[in-house]
CSV table of C-alpha atoms and ligand atoms in Angstrom, one decimal:
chain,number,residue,atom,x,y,z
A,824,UNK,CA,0.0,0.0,0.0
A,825,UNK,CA,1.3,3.1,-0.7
A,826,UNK,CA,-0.5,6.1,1.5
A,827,UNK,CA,-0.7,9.9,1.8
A,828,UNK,CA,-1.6,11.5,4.8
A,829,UNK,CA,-3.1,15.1,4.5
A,830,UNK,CA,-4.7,17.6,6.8
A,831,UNK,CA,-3.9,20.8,8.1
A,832,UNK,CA,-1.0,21.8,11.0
A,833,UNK,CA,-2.0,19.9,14.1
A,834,UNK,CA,-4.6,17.4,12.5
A,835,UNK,CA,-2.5,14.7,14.0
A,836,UNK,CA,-0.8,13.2,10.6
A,837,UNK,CA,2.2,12.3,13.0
A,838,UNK,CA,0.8,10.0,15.6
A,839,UNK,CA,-1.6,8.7,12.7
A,840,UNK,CA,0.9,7.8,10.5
A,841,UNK,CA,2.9,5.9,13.2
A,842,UNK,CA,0.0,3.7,13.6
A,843,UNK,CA,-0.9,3.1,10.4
A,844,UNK,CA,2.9,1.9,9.6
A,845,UNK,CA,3.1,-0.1,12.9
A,846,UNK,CA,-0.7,-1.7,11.6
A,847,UNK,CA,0.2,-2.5,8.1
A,848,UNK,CA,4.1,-2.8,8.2
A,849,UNK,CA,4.4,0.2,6.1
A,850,UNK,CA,7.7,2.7,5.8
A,851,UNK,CA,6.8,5.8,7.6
A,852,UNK,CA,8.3,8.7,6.0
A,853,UNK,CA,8.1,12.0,7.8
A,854,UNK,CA,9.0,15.0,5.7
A,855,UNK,CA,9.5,16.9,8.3
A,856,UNK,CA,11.4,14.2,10.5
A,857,UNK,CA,14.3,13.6,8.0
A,858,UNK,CA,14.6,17.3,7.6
A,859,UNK,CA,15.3,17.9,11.5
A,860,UNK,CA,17.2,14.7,11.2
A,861,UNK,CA,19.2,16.6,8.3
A,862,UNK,CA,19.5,19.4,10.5
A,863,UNK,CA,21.1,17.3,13.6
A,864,UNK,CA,23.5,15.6,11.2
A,865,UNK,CA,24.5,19.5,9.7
A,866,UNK,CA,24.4,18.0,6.5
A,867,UNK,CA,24.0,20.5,3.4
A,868,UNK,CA,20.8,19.7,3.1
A,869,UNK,CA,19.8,20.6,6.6
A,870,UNK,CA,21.3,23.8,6.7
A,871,UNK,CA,19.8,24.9,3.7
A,872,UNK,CA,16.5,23.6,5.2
A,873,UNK,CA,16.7,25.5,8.6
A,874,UNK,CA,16.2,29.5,7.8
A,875,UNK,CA,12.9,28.4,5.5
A,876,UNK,CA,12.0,26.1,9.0
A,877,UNK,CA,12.3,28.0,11.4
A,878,UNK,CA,10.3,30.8,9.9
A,879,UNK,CA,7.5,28.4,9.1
A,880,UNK,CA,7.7,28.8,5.2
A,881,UNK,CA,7.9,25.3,3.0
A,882,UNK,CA,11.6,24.0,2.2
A,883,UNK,CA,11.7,24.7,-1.9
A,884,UNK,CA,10.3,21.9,-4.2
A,885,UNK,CA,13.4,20.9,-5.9
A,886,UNK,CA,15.1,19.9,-2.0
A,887,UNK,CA,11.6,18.2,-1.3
A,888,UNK,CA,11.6,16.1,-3.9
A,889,UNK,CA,14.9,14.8,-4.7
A,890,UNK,CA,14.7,14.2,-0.8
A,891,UNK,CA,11.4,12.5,-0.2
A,892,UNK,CA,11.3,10.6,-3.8
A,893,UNK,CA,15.0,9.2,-2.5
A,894,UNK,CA,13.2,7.6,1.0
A,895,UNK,CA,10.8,6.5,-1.4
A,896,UNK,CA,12.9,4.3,-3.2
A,897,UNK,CA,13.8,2.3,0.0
A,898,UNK,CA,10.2,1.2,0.4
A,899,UNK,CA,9.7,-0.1,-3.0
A,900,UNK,CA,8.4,-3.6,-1.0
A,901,UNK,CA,7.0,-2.6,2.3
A,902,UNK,CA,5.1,0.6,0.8
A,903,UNK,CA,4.6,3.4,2.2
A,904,UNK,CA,2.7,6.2,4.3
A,905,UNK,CA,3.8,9.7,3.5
A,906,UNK,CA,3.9,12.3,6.2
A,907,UNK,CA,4.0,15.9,5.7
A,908,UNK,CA,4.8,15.4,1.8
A,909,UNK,CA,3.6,16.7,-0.7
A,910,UNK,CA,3.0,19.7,0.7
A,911,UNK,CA,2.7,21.5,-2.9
A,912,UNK,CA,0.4,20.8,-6.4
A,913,UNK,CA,4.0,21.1,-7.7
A,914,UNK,CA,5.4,18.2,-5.2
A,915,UNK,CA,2.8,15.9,-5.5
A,916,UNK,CA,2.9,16.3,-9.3
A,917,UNK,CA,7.0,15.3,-9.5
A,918,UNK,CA,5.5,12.7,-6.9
A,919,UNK,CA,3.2,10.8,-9.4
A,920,UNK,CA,5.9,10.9,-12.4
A,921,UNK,CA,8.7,9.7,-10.0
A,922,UNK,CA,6.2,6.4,-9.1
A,923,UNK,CA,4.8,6.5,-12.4
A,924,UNK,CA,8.6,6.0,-13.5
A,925,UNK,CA,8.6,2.8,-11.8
A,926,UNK,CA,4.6,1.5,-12.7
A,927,UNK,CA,4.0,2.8,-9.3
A,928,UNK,CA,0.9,4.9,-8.0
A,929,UNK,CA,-0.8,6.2,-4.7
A,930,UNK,CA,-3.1,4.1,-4.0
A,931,UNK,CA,-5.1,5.6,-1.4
A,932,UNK,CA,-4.9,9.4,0.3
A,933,UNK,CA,-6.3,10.6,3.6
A,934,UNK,CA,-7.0,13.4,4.5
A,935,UNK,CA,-7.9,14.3,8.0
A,936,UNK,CA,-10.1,17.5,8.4
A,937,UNK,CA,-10.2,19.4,11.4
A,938,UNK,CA,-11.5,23.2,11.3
A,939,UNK,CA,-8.6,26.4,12.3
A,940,UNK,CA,-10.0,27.2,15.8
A,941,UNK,CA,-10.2,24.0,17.1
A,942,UNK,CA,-6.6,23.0,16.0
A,943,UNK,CA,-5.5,26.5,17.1
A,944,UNK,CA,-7.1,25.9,20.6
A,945,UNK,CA,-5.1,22.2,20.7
A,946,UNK,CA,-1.9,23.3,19.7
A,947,UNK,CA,-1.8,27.2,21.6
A,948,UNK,CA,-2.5,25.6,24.5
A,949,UNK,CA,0.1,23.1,24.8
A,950,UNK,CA,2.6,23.3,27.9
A,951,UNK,CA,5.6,20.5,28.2
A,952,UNK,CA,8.0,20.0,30.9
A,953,UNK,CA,11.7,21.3,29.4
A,954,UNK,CA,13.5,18.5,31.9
A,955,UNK,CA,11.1,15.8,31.2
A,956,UNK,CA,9.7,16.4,28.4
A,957,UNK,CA,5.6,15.5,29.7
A,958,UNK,CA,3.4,17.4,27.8
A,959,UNK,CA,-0.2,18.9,29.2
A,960,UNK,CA,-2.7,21.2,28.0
A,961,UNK,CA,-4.1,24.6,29.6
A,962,UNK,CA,-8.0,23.8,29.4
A,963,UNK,CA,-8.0,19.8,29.2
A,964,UNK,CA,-4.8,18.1,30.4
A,965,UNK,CA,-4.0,21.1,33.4
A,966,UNK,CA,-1.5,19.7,35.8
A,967,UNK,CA,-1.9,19.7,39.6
A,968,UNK,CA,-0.6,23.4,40.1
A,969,UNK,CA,-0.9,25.7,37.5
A,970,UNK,CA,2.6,25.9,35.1
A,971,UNK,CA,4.7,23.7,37.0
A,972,UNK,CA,5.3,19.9,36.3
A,973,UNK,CA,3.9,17.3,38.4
A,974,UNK,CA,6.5,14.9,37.3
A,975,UNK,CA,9.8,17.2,38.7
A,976,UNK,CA,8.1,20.6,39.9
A,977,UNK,CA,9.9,22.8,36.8
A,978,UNK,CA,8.5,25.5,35.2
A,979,UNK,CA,6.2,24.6,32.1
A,980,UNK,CA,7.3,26.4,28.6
A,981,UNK,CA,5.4,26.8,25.2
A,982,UNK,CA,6.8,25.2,22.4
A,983,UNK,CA,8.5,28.3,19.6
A,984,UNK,CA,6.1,26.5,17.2
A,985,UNK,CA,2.8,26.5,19.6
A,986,UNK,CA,2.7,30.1,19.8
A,987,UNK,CA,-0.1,31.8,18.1
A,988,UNK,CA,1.4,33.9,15.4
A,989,UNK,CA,3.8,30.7,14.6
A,990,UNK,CA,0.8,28.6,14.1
A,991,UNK,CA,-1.5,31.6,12.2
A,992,UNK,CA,1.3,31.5,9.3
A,993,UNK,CA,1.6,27.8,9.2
A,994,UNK,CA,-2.3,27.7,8.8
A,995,UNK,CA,-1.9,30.8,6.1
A,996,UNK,CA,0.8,28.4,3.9
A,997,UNK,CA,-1.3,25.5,4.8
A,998,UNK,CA,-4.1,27.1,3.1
A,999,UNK,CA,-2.1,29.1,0.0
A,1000,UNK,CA,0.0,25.8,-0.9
A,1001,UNK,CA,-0.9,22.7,1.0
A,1002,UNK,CA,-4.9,22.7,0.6
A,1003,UNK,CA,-5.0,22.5,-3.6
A,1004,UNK,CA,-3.0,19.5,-3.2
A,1005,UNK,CA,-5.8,17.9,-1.6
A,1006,UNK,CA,-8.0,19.3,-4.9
A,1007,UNK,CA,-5.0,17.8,-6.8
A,1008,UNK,CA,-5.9,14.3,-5.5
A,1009,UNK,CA,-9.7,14.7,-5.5
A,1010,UNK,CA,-9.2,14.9,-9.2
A,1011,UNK,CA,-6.5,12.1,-9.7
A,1012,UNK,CA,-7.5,9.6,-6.8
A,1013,UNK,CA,-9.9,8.3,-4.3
A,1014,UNK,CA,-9.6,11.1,-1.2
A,1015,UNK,CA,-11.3,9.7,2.3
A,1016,UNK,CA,-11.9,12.4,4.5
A,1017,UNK,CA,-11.8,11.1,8.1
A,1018,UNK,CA,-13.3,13.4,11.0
A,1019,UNK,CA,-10.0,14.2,13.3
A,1020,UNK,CA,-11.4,16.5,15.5
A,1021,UNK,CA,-12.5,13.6,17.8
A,1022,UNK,CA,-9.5,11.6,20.2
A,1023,UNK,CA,-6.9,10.3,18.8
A,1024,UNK,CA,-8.0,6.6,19.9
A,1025,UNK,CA,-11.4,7.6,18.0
A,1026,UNK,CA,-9.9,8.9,14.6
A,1027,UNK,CA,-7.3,5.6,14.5
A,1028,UNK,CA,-10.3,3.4,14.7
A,1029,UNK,CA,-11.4,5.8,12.1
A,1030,UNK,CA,-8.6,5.0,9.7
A,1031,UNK,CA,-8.3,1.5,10.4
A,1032,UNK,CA,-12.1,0.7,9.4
A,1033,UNK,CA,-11.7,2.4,6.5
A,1034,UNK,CA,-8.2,0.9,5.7
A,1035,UNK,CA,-9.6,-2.5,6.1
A,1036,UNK,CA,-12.3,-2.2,4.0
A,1037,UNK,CA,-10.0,-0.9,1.5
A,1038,UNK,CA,-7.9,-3.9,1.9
A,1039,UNK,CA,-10.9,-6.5,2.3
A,1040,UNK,CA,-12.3,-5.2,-1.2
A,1041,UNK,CA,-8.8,-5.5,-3.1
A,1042,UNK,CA,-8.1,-9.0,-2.0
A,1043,UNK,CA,-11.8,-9.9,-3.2
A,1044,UNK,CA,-11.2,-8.2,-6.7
A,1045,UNK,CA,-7.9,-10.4,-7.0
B,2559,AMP,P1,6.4,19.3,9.9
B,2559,AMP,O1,7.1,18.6,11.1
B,2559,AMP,O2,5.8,18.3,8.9
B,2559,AMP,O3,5.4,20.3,10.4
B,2559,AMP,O4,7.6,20.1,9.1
B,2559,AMP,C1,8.4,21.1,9.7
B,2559,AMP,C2,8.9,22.1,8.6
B,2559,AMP,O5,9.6,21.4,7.7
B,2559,AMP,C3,7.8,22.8,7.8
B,2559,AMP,O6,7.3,23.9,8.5
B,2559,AMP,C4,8.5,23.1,6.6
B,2559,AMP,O7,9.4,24.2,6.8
B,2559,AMP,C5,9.4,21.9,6.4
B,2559,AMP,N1,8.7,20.9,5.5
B,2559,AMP,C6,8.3,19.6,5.9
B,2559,AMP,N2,7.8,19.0,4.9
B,2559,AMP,C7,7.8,19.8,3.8
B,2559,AMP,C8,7.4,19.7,2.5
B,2559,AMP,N3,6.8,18.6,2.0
B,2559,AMP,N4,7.6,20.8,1.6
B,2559,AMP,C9,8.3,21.9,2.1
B,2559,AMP,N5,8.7,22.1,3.4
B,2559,AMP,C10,8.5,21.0,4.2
């Protein structure tokens, strides 16, 4: 199976993805985890990634591709589930002809839908613990006394990404470059939209009914 995850900053497409791979035995390929990865390892690559990063604006096409289409080609038997790519009508376009290349094709894209304020409520209010690392929530996950850890009494601290004008711009490109994509596929390909405002436990079950009645149907057409 070879999968594309869509939806908007904050829908979730990490933790979904994981599952997904870990359910099917599929490659899980994070755009966004190789490029920190990049980054860590200082490699050309990542340096010309970071200044486009860290001001929330997309990494060009031409890095993208010859990037993510080169992960690609080391899941040519497990498949695949693509996180955070494409992330452009333009990347999902070189996409296609790289697969295309070798008979390849997506075979099936979801895309989870969530609407701005709620996603912008999740991710603004997000505290985590800098020594530990636990992560809690302002309206819904509060710990015992207010901004401090439960685990190890420190100070809580906002993500750089969390804050609100961070995540207004990644929702402006979201919408500018990332949304036609899922237009894009409407045209070429089956789209399932899935809910993911609900839990995460609820949306997974979500995707897997939907996956296996994807599955069930192919094996009864071959
Ligand atoms: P993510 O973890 O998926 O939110 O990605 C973090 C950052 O990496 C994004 O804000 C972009 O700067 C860059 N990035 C990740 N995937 C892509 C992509 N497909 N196209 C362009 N930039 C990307």
């Amino acid at each position: 199976m070879r999968i594309v995850l869509l939806g908007a900053p904050g829908a979730g497409k990490g933790t979904q993805c994981k599952r997904i791979a870990a359910q099917y035995s599929l490659l899980h390929l994070s755009s966004g985890d190789i490029l920190r990865q990049e980054r860590a390892h200082g490699t050309q690559l990542g340096k010309k990634a970071q200044s486009y990063m860290d001001s929330g604006a997309l990494v060009p096409d031409v890095l993208m591709v010859e990037m993510m289409v080169g992960a690609i080609s080391n899941a040519v038997d497990s498949g695949f589930v693509l996180d955070g790519f494409p992330r452009t009508v333009n990347q999902a376009i070189k996409l296609d002809k790289a697969l295309a290349h070798n008979q390849q094709k997506i075979d099936m894209v979801l895309n989870l839908k969530i609407d701005e304020v709620t996603v912008t409520r999740r991710m603004t209010g997000r505290r985590s613990c800098p020594k530990c690392g636990a992560v809690y929530h302002i309206e819904n996950l509060k710990p015992n006394v207010e901004g401090i850890c439960d685990n190890d009494g420190t100070r809580l601290v906002q993500r750089p990404d969390d804050a609100l004008e961070v995540v207004a711009n990644r929702f402006k490109t979201y919408f500018q470059q990332t949304e036609p994509v899922v237009d894009y596929y409407r045209e070429n390909n089956t789209v399932y939209d899935i809910d993911a405002s609900k839990a995460a436990d609820k949306v997974t079950d979500l995707i897997f009914e939907r996956l296996n009645a994807i599955n069930l149907a192919s094996k009864r057409e071959n």
